[in-house]
Amino acid sequence: MESQVRIERYADQGRCVGHIDGRVVFVRFALPGELVRIALDEPHERTDRFWTGEVIEVIEPSEFRVTPAWELAGPLSQGGGVGGADLVHVSLPGQLAWKSDIINEQMERLGHAHTDVQVRRMPEDERLGGLHWRTRIEMIADEDGHPSMRRRGTHHRVALDTMPLATESVLRIAEETHFWDGGFAPGAQLRIAVPQSLPQSTEAIGSESVETPCAPSDAAQTSPGNDAIADGSAEVPAVQGEAEGFDDYAVMVDGELTAGEYLLKESVSIDGSTWNYRVNADGFWQIHREAPTALASHVLHAAQHALNGDDSACIWDLYSGAGLFTLPLATSTSKRTSMLSIEGSKPAVINARRNLRSLDLARVDARIGDVGAVLGNVPSHLSHPDVVVLDPPRAGARKKVCERIAAANPKAIVYVACDPTSLARDTATLSASGYGLRELSAYDLYPMTHHVESVAIFTR
């Protein structure tokens, strides 16, 4: 079924809202104000609460509409449909406007907070046209063994010979390891990870640690139930580097390393100092090439501002991953900083403890477990944080965690969010617990997609 629709406003998941005979329609590849012809998705029954559809013709275009820079990710009617870039039809300024509107609308509707956030673009993204930002890519091998993505609404897999969102380093590794040539088992899960190199002109902190895992020490303290991962001595697959002159990368097939290194070297540079990390090739790390430094810098400066030069501090780092924020916070916030970091992923905590040991940070208690559960049994010397930093998954921290953070009475809460809706819901919970939104910033760390990263600061 096809219909002509006037698009009214932005919606979630990279869609816009229109109406057909009074019924809400969520439309892909549309923009507010446009008059478009759409094809409705099947099935579309009259009893459905809403319909979904996709633009097949633009009659009156928006000023923000552009020709998709990656055609395969565009509308099905134009030969696209592979996904991964749902705002590929929107100009870069239009993408910022879209994301700003979504954040402000969700904060008003769910967070009961009036905001006027303007999303910031990363420095190199305009020059690169919003492409070449992903330091990790994942695909599935098609029936012929080639890297592929599934075309929406079908079982057909489209073989790829490049990935426009991948960094130039990722594309180089793909070429040198003959990734695009295929030869994989049909259905195999494929992954390439390549850290983004930093200029070697800053003072390195912990640079010695990134070569090999350290012997166990008291630098990363253990806690009940954590003995199995306390020493960070998990087995690391041997290096198989196949890309000439370069080994800090990984190609993985069904979770097994086929080329490169399993432990990758990542670096973050802030205010003239560099922190070095080791992270698993299949583990979580901020995916935009500039995201780790941008977010860690924002978090560190927010904590420093809240502490206002105090000689000592206690900081919680929740959902702490491999220690992206933990290392700068532990070393650059006060003369004597004690920390509690909590992460649910065992491999990430192994990496975090390894990274902490590299700096001999004996005042950081790195724990594994559910954040809400661990916060119910915090050691007395860490139970009164001055600053709480949290970077929860897309679902947010949720009510129990937010209330336990507020009950600890920190001077400031620094909340890093990858989903505006979850942030808005948690904002309402924190507000009810006495913490008001003092500052909200946002970064476009996912160009060509509807995703956006926010950093919110709450105080009493």
Short mmCIF file of C-alpha atoms in Angstrom, two decimals:
data_model
loop_
_atom_site.label_atom_id
_atom_site.label_comp_id
_atom_site.label_asym_id
_atom_site.label_seq_id
_atom_site.Cartn_x
_atom_site.Cartn_y
_atom_site.Cartn_z
CA MET A 1 0.00 0.00 0.00
CA GLU A 2 1.30 3.44 -0.95
CA SER A 3 0.20 6.84 0.31
CA GLN A 4 1.13 10.51 0.15
CA VAL A 5 2.06 11.95 3.55
CA ARG A 6 3.11 15.31 4.99
CA ILE A 7 5.89 14.68 7.51
CA GLU A 8 5.34 16.49 10.80
CA ARG A 9 8.20 15.94 13.24
CA TYR A 10 11.15 13.81 14.30
CA ALA A 11 10.54 10.51 16.09
CA ASP A 12 12.70 7.77 17.58
CA GLN A 13 14.94 5.23 15.84
CA GLY A 14 15.73 7.52 12.93
CA ARG A 15 12.11 7.87 11.84
CA CYS A 16 9.70 10.76 11.43
CA VAL A 17 5.98 11.06 12.13
CA GLY A 18 3.12 11.56 9.70
CA HIS A 19 -0.58 10.64 9.66
CA ILE A 20 -2.81 8.69 7.30
CA ASP A 21 -6.53 9.13 7.99
CA GLY A 22 -5.71 10.09 11.58
CA ARG A 23 -3.44 7.09 12.21
CA VAL A 24 0.19 7.66 13.22
CA VAL A 25 2.77 6.52 10.68
CA PHE A 26 6.49 6.24 11.51
CA VAL A 27 8.40 6.89 8.30
CA ARG A 28 12.00 5.98 7.47
CA PHE A 29 14.19 8.29 5.34
CA ALA A 30 11.91 11.29 5.82
CA LEU A 31 12.39 14.80 7.23
CA PRO A 32 9.95 17.18 8.94
CA GLY A 33 8.03 19.43 6.55
CA GLU A 34 8.47 17.17 3.55
CA LEU A 35 5.68 15.93 1.32
CA VAL A 36 6.52 12.35 0.42
CA ARG A 37 5.03 9.22 -1.05
CA ILE A 38 5.61 6.19 1.15
CA ALA A 39 5.22 2.43 0.96
CA LEU A 40 3.70 0.98 4.10
CA ASP A 41 5.34 -2.04 5.68
CA GLU A 42 3.41 -5.29 5.70
CA PRO A 43 1.25 -6.26 7.43
CA HIS A 44 -0.74 -3.05 7.96
CA GLU A 45 -4.12 -3.88 9.39
CA ARG A 46 -6.79 -1.30 10.14
CA THR A 47 -6.67 -2.31 13.82
CA ASP A 48 -2.98 -1.51 14.21
CA ARG A 49 -2.25 1.28 16.69
CA PHE A 50 0.29 2.75 14.27
CA TRP A 51 1.84 1.94 10.94
CA THR A 52 5.42 2.07 9.66
CA GLY A 53 6.67 2.82 6.18
CA GLU A 54 9.47 4.12 4.01
CA VAL A 55 9.87 6.97 1.58
CA ILE A 56 9.76 5.96 -2.08
CA GLU A 57 9.41 9.44 -3.58
CA VAL A 58 10.13 12.95 -2.28
CA ILE A 59 7.68 15.50 -3.67
CA GLU A 60 8.66 18.50 -1.56
CA PRO A 61 12.16 18.04 -0.04
CA SER A 62 13.55 19.53 3.16
CA GLU A 63 16.54 21.86 3.05
CA PHE A 64 18.40 19.19 5.02
CA ARG A 65 17.89 16.42 2.44
CA VAL A 66 20.95 15.18 0.55
CA THR A 67 21.77 12.29 -1.77
CA PRO A 68 22.85 9.35 0.44
CA ALA A 69 26.63 9.19 0.73
CA TRP A 70 26.33 5.41 1.08
CA GLU A 71 23.63 4.20 -1.30
CA LEU A 72 23.40 0.68 0.12
CA ALA A 73 22.27 2.15 3.46
CA GLY A 74 19.62 4.34 1.83
CA PRO A 75 15.99 3.56 0.99
CA LEU A 76 15.01 0.20 -0.47
CA SER A 77 13.50 1.99 -3.46
CA GLN A 78 16.97 3.28 -4.34
CA GLY A 79 18.70 -0.08 -4.01
CA GLY A 80 19.58 0.33 -0.32
CA GLY A 81 18.16 -1.20 2.80
CA VAL A 82 21.23 -2.69 4.53
CA GLY A 83 20.86 -0.47 7.60
CA GLY A 84 23.60 0.95 9.77
CA ALA A 85 23.10 4.55 8.62
CA ASP A 86 19.47 5.59 9.07
CA LEU A 87 20.26 9.32 8.68
CA VAL A 88 22.30 8.89 5.52
CA HIS A 89 19.73 11.04 3.64
CA VAL A 90 20.28 13.99 5.99
CA SER A 91 22.97 16.68 5.71
CA LEU A 92 25.50 16.95 8.54
CA PRO A 93 23.90 20.16 9.90
CA GLY A 94 20.53 18.44 9.60
CA GLN A 95 21.77 15.47 11.61
CA LEU A 96 22.84 17.77 14.44
CA ALA A 97 19.47 19.53 14.38
CA TRP A 98 17.65 16.17 14.42
CA LYS A 99 19.59 14.87 17.43
CA SER A 100 19.32 18.14 19.35
CA ASP A 101 15.55 18.11 18.86
CA ILE A 102 15.22 14.52 20.06
CA ILE A 103 17.26 15.14 23.21
CA ASN A 104 15.38 18.33 24.12
CA GLU A 105 11.98 16.76 23.43
CA GLN A 106 12.70 13.66 25.52
CA MET A 107 14.11 15.68 28.40
CA GLU A 108 11.00 17.86 28.41
CA ARG A 109 8.52 14.99 28.07
CA LEU A 110 10.10 12.35 30.31
CA GLY A 111 12.70 14.21 32.36
CA HIS A 112 10.48 17.23 33.13
CA ALA A 113 13.50 19.43 32.44
CA HIS A 114 13.68 22.25 29.91
CA THR A 115 16.90 22.05 27.89
CA ASP A 116 18.33 23.69 24.80
CA VAL A 117 21.23 21.39 24.04
CA GLN A 118 23.14 21.80 20.78
CA VAL A 119 24.88 18.62 19.65
CA ARG A 120 28.60 19.04 18.92
CA ARG A 121 30.30 17.47 15.91
CA MET A 122 33.71 15.85 16.27
CA PRO A 123 36.50 17.91 14.67
CA GLU A 124 37.33 15.65 11.73
CA ASP A 125 33.80 14.52 10.84
CA GLU A 126 32.92 17.48 8.66
CA ARG A 127 36.08 17.05 6.59
CA LEU A 128 35.29 13.35 6.19
CA GLY A 129 31.65 13.98 5.35
CA GLY A 130 30.40 12.04 8.37
CA LEU A 131 32.14 8.87 7.16
CA HIS A 132 35.20 6.89 8.34
CA TRP A 133 34.60 7.10 12.08
CA ARG A 134 34.07 3.48 13.22
CA THR A 135 37.12 1.77 14.75
CA ARG A 136 35.18 -1.52 14.90
CA ILE A 137 32.98 -3.17 12.29
CA GLU A 138 30.93 -6.37 12.43
CA MET A 139 29.31 -8.35 9.63
CA ILE A 140 27.97 -11.79 8.79
CA ALA A 141 29.34 -14.02 6.01
CA ASP A 142 26.76 -14.64 3.28
CA GLU A 143 26.05 -17.98 1.62
CA ASP A 144 29.15 -17.48 -0.58
CA GLY A 145 31.40 -16.66 2.36
CA HIS A 146 31.66 -12.90 1.75
CA PRO A 147 31.21 -10.19 4.38
CA SER A 148 27.62 -9.01 4.12
CA MET A 149 24.70 -7.18 5.65
CA ARG A 150 21.06 -8.19 5.47
CA ARG A 151 18.67 -6.12 3.36
CA ARG A 152 15.76 -4.94 5.50
CA GLY A 153 12.51 -6.83 5.14
CA THR A 154 14.15 -9.74 3.33
CA HIS A 155 16.36 -12.75 3.98
CA HIS A 156 18.77 -11.55 1.30
CA ARG A 157 22.31 -10.72 2.36
CA VAL A 158 24.17 -8.07 0.37
CA ALA A 159 27.88 -8.80 -0.12
CA LEU A 160 30.10 -5.81 0.64
CA ASP A 161 33.50 -4.81 -0.66
CA THR A 162 33.94 -1.79 1.63
CA MET A 163 32.39 -0.10 4.66
CA PRO A 164 32.14 3.69 4.31
CA LEU A 165 31.67 4.26 8.04
CA ALA A 166 34.90 2.44 8.93
CA THR A 167 38.06 4.41 9.63
CA GLU A 168 40.77 4.46 7.03
CA SER A 169 42.84 2.24 9.34
CA VAL A 170 40.08 -0.36 9.48
CA LEU A 171 39.75 -0.30 5.69
CA ARG A 172 43.49 -0.68 5.32
CA ILE A 173 43.49 -3.78 7.53
CA ALA A 174 40.52 -5.17 5.63
CA GLU A 175 42.43 -4.83 2.37
CA GLU A 176 45.74 -6.18 3.66
CA THR A 177 44.13 -9.21 5.29
CA HIS A 178 41.97 -9.85 2.18
CA PHE A 179 38.85 -9.55 4.31
CA TRP A 180 36.62 -8.56 1.39
CA ASP A 181 37.77 -11.57 -0.64
CA GLY A 182 35.62 -13.80 1.53
CA GLY A 183 36.30 -17.47 2.06
CA PHE A 184 34.46 -17.53 5.39
CA ALA A 185 31.99 -20.16 6.45
CA PRO A 186 28.42 -19.06 5.61
CA GLY A 187 26.85 -17.40 8.61
CA ALA A 188 30.18 -16.72 10.33
CA GLN A 189 30.30 -13.62 12.54
CA LEU A 190 33.07 -11.31 11.38
CA ARG A 191 34.75 -8.46 13.25
CA ILE A 192 37.61 -6.04 12.62
CA ALA A 193 38.92 -3.78 15.39
CA VAL A 194 41.67 -1.20 14.87
CA PRO A 195 42.55 1.36 17.58
CA GLN A 196 42.88 4.95 16.50
CA SER A 197 46.51 6.05 16.80
CA LEU A 198 47.40 9.18 18.76
CA PRO A 199 50.28 11.60 18.07
CA GLN A 200 53.26 10.64 20.22
CA SER A 201 53.91 14.18 21.49
CA THR A 202 52.38 13.97 24.96
CA GLU A 203 53.57 12.64 28.29
CA ALA A 204 52.56 9.00 28.56
CA ILE A 205 51.00 7.74 31.79
CA GLY A 206 51.25 4.00 32.27
CA SER A 207 53.03 3.48 28.95
CA GLU A 208 55.02 0.53 30.29
CA SER A 209 51.85 -1.40 31.05
CA VAL A 210 50.62 -1.89 27.55
CA GLU A 211 53.21 -4.42 26.49
CA THR A 212 52.41 -7.46 28.64
CA PRO A 213 50.06 -8.34 31.50
CA CYS A 214 51.62 -7.54 34.87
CA ALA A 215 52.06 -9.94 37.76
CA PRO A 216 49.39 -9.83 40.45
CA SER A 217 49.70 -7.01 42.99
CA ASP A 218 47.55 -5.14 45.44
CA ALA A 219 47.06 -2.30 42.99
CA ALA A 220 43.64 -3.60 41.97
CA GLN A 221 41.99 -4.77 45.16
CA THR A 222 39.84 -7.86 45.28
CA SER A 223 36.40 -8.24 46.77
CA PRO A 224 34.23 -11.23 47.70
CA GLY A 225 33.49 -13.39 44.68
CA ASN A 226 36.21 -11.77 42.57
CA ASP A 227 39.17 -14.05 43.27
CA ALA A 228 38.90 -15.76 39.88
CA ILE A 229 39.67 -12.52 38.05
CA ALA A 230 41.75 -10.71 40.61
CA ASP A 231 45.10 -11.26 38.94
CA GLY A 232 43.95 -10.40 35.42
CA SER A 233 45.81 -13.42 34.10
CA ALA A 234 43.27 -14.59 31.55
CA GLU A 235 44.80 -16.50 28.66
CA VAL A 236 45.58 -14.28 25.68
CA PRO A 237 45.69 -15.79 22.18
CA ALA A 238 49.01 -15.57 20.38
CA VAL A 239 49.69 -12.76 17.96
CA GLN A 240 49.21 -13.67 14.32
CA GLY A 241 49.80 -10.30 12.65
CA GLU A 242 49.29 -10.54 8.90
CA ALA A 243 49.03 -6.85 7.97
CA GLU A 244 52.47 -5.72 6.89
CA GLY A 245 54.20 -3.37 9.31
CA PHE A 246 51.22 -3.10 11.66
CA ASP A 247 50.03 -5.37 14.44
CA ASP A 248 47.69 -3.34 16.66
CA TYR A 249 44.52 -4.67 15.12
CA ALA A 250 42.34 -7.74 15.22
CA VAL A 251 40.35 -9.74 12.69
CA MET A 252 38.00 -12.22 14.37
CA VAL A 253 35.76 -14.95 12.99
CA ASP A 254 33.13 -16.44 15.28
CA GLY A 255 34.97 -15.00 18.27
CA GLU A 256 38.34 -16.51 17.31
CA LEU A 257 41.35 -14.36 16.40
CA THR A 258 42.49 -14.98 12.81
CA ALA A 259 44.90 -12.06 12.39
CA GLY A 260 46.45 -9.39 14.59
CA GLU A 261 46.39 -9.23 18.39
CA TYR A 262 43.73 -10.15 20.91
CA LEU A 263 44.82 -7.43 23.33
CA LEU A 264 44.67 -4.07 21.60
CA LYS A 265 46.41 -0.88 22.67
CA GLU A 266 44.19 2.19 23.11
CA SER A 267 45.26 5.66 24.21
CA VAL A 268 43.51 8.76 25.53
CA SER A 269 45.17 12.17 25.61
CA ILE A 270 43.91 14.99 27.87
CA ASP A 271 45.63 18.25 28.74
CA GLY A 272 49.07 17.06 27.67
CA SER A 273 48.97 13.64 29.34
CA THR A 274 48.24 10.27 27.75
CA TRP A 275 46.72 7.22 29.41
CA ASN A 276 47.37 3.85 27.79
CA TYR A 277 44.98 0.92 27.94
CA ARG A 278 44.78 -2.70 26.93
CA VAL A 279 41.34 -3.89 25.80
CA ASN A 280 40.09 -7.16 24.35
CA ALA A 281 39.53 -7.15 20.61
CA ASP A 282 35.99 -8.41 21.13
CA GLY A 283 35.32 -6.18 24.14
CA PHE A 284 33.54 -2.86 24.43
CA TRP A 285 35.36 0.38 23.65
CA GLN A 286 33.92 3.68 22.46
CA ILE A 287 33.58 3.11 18.73
CA HIS A 288 34.09 6.60 17.24
CA ARG A 289 37.77 7.31 16.65
CA GLU A 290 37.59 10.53 18.73
CA ALA A 291 35.03 9.44 21.33
CA PRO A 292 37.34 8.09 24.07
CA THR A 293 39.27 11.33 24.39
CA ALA A 294 36.22 13.59 24.00
CA LEU A 295 34.20 11.80 26.68
CA ALA A 296 37.07 11.17 29.11
CA SER A 297 38.10 14.81 28.86
CA HIS A 298 34.55 16.00 29.59
CA VAL A 299 34.17 13.63 32.54
CA LEU A 300 37.56 14.49 34.03
CA HIS A 301 37.00 18.24 33.79
CA ALA A 302 33.52 17.91 35.32
CA ALA A 303 34.95 15.96 38.27
CA GLN A 304 37.77 18.45 38.73
CA HIS A 305 35.27 21.30 38.76
CA ALA A 306 33.10 19.57 41.36
CA LEU A 307 36.08 18.84 43.62
CA ASN A 308 37.35 22.41 43.32
CA GLY A 309 40.95 21.65 44.25
CA ASP A 310 40.25 19.36 47.24
CA ASP A 311 43.35 17.52 48.47
CA SER A 312 41.47 14.22 48.74
CA ALA A 313 38.45 12.72 47.03
CA CYS A 314 36.30 9.62 46.78
CA ILE A 315 34.87 8.82 43.34
CA TRP A 316 32.56 6.09 42.06
CA ASP A 317 32.93 5.00 38.43
CA LEU A 318 29.89 2.88 37.57
CA TYR A 319 29.57 0.71 34.44
CA SER A 320 33.30 1.36 34.19
CA GLY A 321 34.29 -1.00 31.37
CA ALA A 322 38.05 -1.36 30.90
CA GLY A 323 38.71 1.83 32.87
CA LEU A 324 38.36 4.55 30.24
CA PHE A 325 37.30 7.10 32.87
CA THR A 326 38.82 5.36 35.89
CA LEU A 327 42.46 6.02 34.99
CA PRO A 328 42.19 9.80 34.43
CA LEU A 329 39.91 10.20 37.46
CA ALA A 330 42.25 8.23 39.73
CA THR A 331 45.35 10.13 38.69
CA SER A 332 44.21 13.70 37.94
CA THR A 333 41.45 14.74 40.35
CA SER A 334 43.20 15.20 43.72
CA LYS A 335 46.40 14.38 45.58
CA ARG A 336 44.72 11.37 47.22
CA THR A 337 41.84 9.94 45.24
CA SER A 338 40.14 6.73 46.32
CA MET A 339 37.82 5.04 43.87
CA LEU A 340 35.20 2.33 43.54
CA SER A 341 34.70 1.08 39.98
CA ILE A 342 31.94 -1.39 39.12
CA GLU A 343 31.47 -3.28 35.85
CA GLY A 344 29.33 -6.29 34.99
CA SER A 345 31.59 -7.77 32.31
CA LYS A 346 34.28 -10.12 33.61
CA PRO A 347 36.66 -9.61 30.64
CA ALA A 348 36.33 -5.83 30.98
CA VAL A 349 37.23 -5.99 34.68
CA ILE A 350 40.25 -8.15 33.87
CA ASN A 351 41.39 -5.44 31.47
CA ALA A 352 40.57 -2.66 33.94
CA ARG A 353 42.65 -4.28 36.67
CA ARG A 354 45.53 -4.78 34.28
CA ASN A 355 45.33 -1.12 33.29
CA LEU A 356 45.16 -0.02 36.93
CA ARG A 357 48.19 -2.11 37.88
CA SER A 358 50.20 -0.36 35.20
CA LEU A 359 49.90 2.81 37.28
CA ASP A 360 50.18 1.09 40.68
CA LEU A 361 46.78 2.50 41.64
CA ALA A 362 46.28 0.76 44.96
CA ARG A 363 43.48 3.13 45.96
CA VAL A 364 41.08 1.86 43.28
CA ASP A 365 38.75 -1.00 44.21
CA ALA A 366 37.69 -2.52 40.86
CA ARG A 367 34.70 -4.82 41.29
CA ILE A 368 32.69 -7.05 39.02
CA GLY A 369 28.94 -7.42 39.38
CA ASP A 370 25.55 -5.88 38.89
CA VAL A 371 25.88 -2.20 39.73
CA GLY A 372 22.71 -2.01 41.78
CA ALA A 373 23.66 -5.09 43.80
CA VAL A 374 27.25 -3.97 44.47
CA LEU A 375 26.06 -0.54 45.59
CA GLY A 376 24.04 -2.28 48.27
CA ASN A 377 27.28 -3.40 49.98
CA VAL A 378 29.90 -0.67 49.58
CA PRO A 379 32.89 -0.65 52.00
CA SER A 380 32.58 2.11 54.58
CA HIS A 381 35.68 3.98 53.41
CA LEU A 382 34.13 4.28 49.91
CA SER A 383 30.51 4.80 50.91
CA HIS A 384 30.49 8.62 50.72
CA PRO A 385 31.61 9.60 47.21
CA ASP A 386 32.32 13.22 46.34
CA VAL A 387 31.62 12.52 42.65
CA VAL A 388 29.76 9.69 40.93
CA VAL A 389 30.42 8.96 37.27
CA LEU A 390 28.20 6.51 35.40
CA ASP A 391 28.07 5.35 31.80
CA PRO A 392 25.23 2.81 31.71
CA PRO A 393 24.09 0.73 28.72
CA ARG A 394 21.31 1.87 26.42
CA ALA A 395 18.59 0.94 28.93
CA GLY A 396 19.98 3.48 31.41
CA ALA A 397 20.80 3.17 35.11
CA ARG A 398 17.14 2.84 36.14
CA LYS A 399 15.40 3.69 39.38
CA LYS A 400 17.23 1.53 41.95
CA VAL A 401 20.70 2.61 40.90
CA CYS A 402 19.73 6.28 40.62
CA GLU A 403 18.21 6.24 44.08
CA ARG A 404 21.27 4.55 45.59
CA ILE A 405 23.53 7.12 43.97
CA ALA A 406 21.41 9.96 45.37
CA ALA A 407 21.37 8.34 48.83
CA ALA A 408 25.20 8.47 48.85
CA ASN A 409 24.91 12.28 48.63
CA PRO A 410 27.74 13.11 46.19
CA LYS A 411 28.59 16.70 45.31
CA ALA A 412 28.02 15.93 41.65
CA ILE A 413 26.76 13.15 39.41
CA VAL A 414 28.28 12.93 35.93
CA TYR A 415 26.02 10.80 33.73
CA VAL A 416 27.24 9.67 30.28
CA ALA A 417 24.30 8.45 28.19
CA CYS A 418 23.97 6.82 24.77
CA ASP A 419 20.16 7.00 24.72
CA PRO A 420 18.20 10.25 25.27
CA THR A 421 15.05 8.44 26.38
CA SER A 422 16.82 6.50 29.14
CA LEU A 423 18.67 9.61 30.26
CA ALA A 424 15.41 11.54 30.47
CA ARG A 425 13.75 8.83 32.59
CA ASP A 426 16.73 8.71 34.95
CA THR A 427 16.74 12.52 35.09
CA ALA A 428 13.22 12.40 36.50
CA THR A 429 14.29 9.85 39.13
CA LEU A 430 17.32 11.88 40.17
CA SER A 431 15.23 15.03 40.30
CA ALA A 432 12.74 13.33 42.62
CA SER A 433 15.72 12.36 44.79
CA GLY A 434 16.89 15.96 45.11
CA TYR A 435 19.37 16.25 42.22
CA GLY A 436 18.72 18.88 39.58
CA LEU A 437 20.15 18.95 36.07
CA ARG A 438 22.90 21.58 36.12
CA GLU A 439 24.46 21.05 32.70
CA LEU A 440 23.73 18.99 29.58
CA SER A 441 26.06 18.53 26.63
CA ALA A 442 25.84 16.24 23.63
CA TYR A 443 28.25 14.82 21.07
CA ASP A 444 27.57 13.38 17.62
CA LEU A 445 29.66 10.25 18.02
CA TYR A 446 27.58 8.27 15.53
CA PRO A 447 27.33 10.28 12.29
CA MET A 448 24.82 9.05 9.72
CA THR A 449 22.82 7.32 12.48
CA HIS A 450 20.16 8.49 14.94
CA HIS A 451 22.35 7.63 17.92
CA VAL A 452 23.83 10.41 20.05
CA GLU A 453 25.92 10.63 23.22
CA SER A 454 25.04 12.99 26.07
CA VAL A 455 26.83 14.07 29.25
CA ALA A 456 24.61 15.35 32.04
CA ILE A 457 25.79 16.85 35.32
CA PHE A 458 23.49 16.79 38.36
CA THR A 459 23.90 18.59 41.68
CA ARG A 460 21.73 19.24 44.73
#
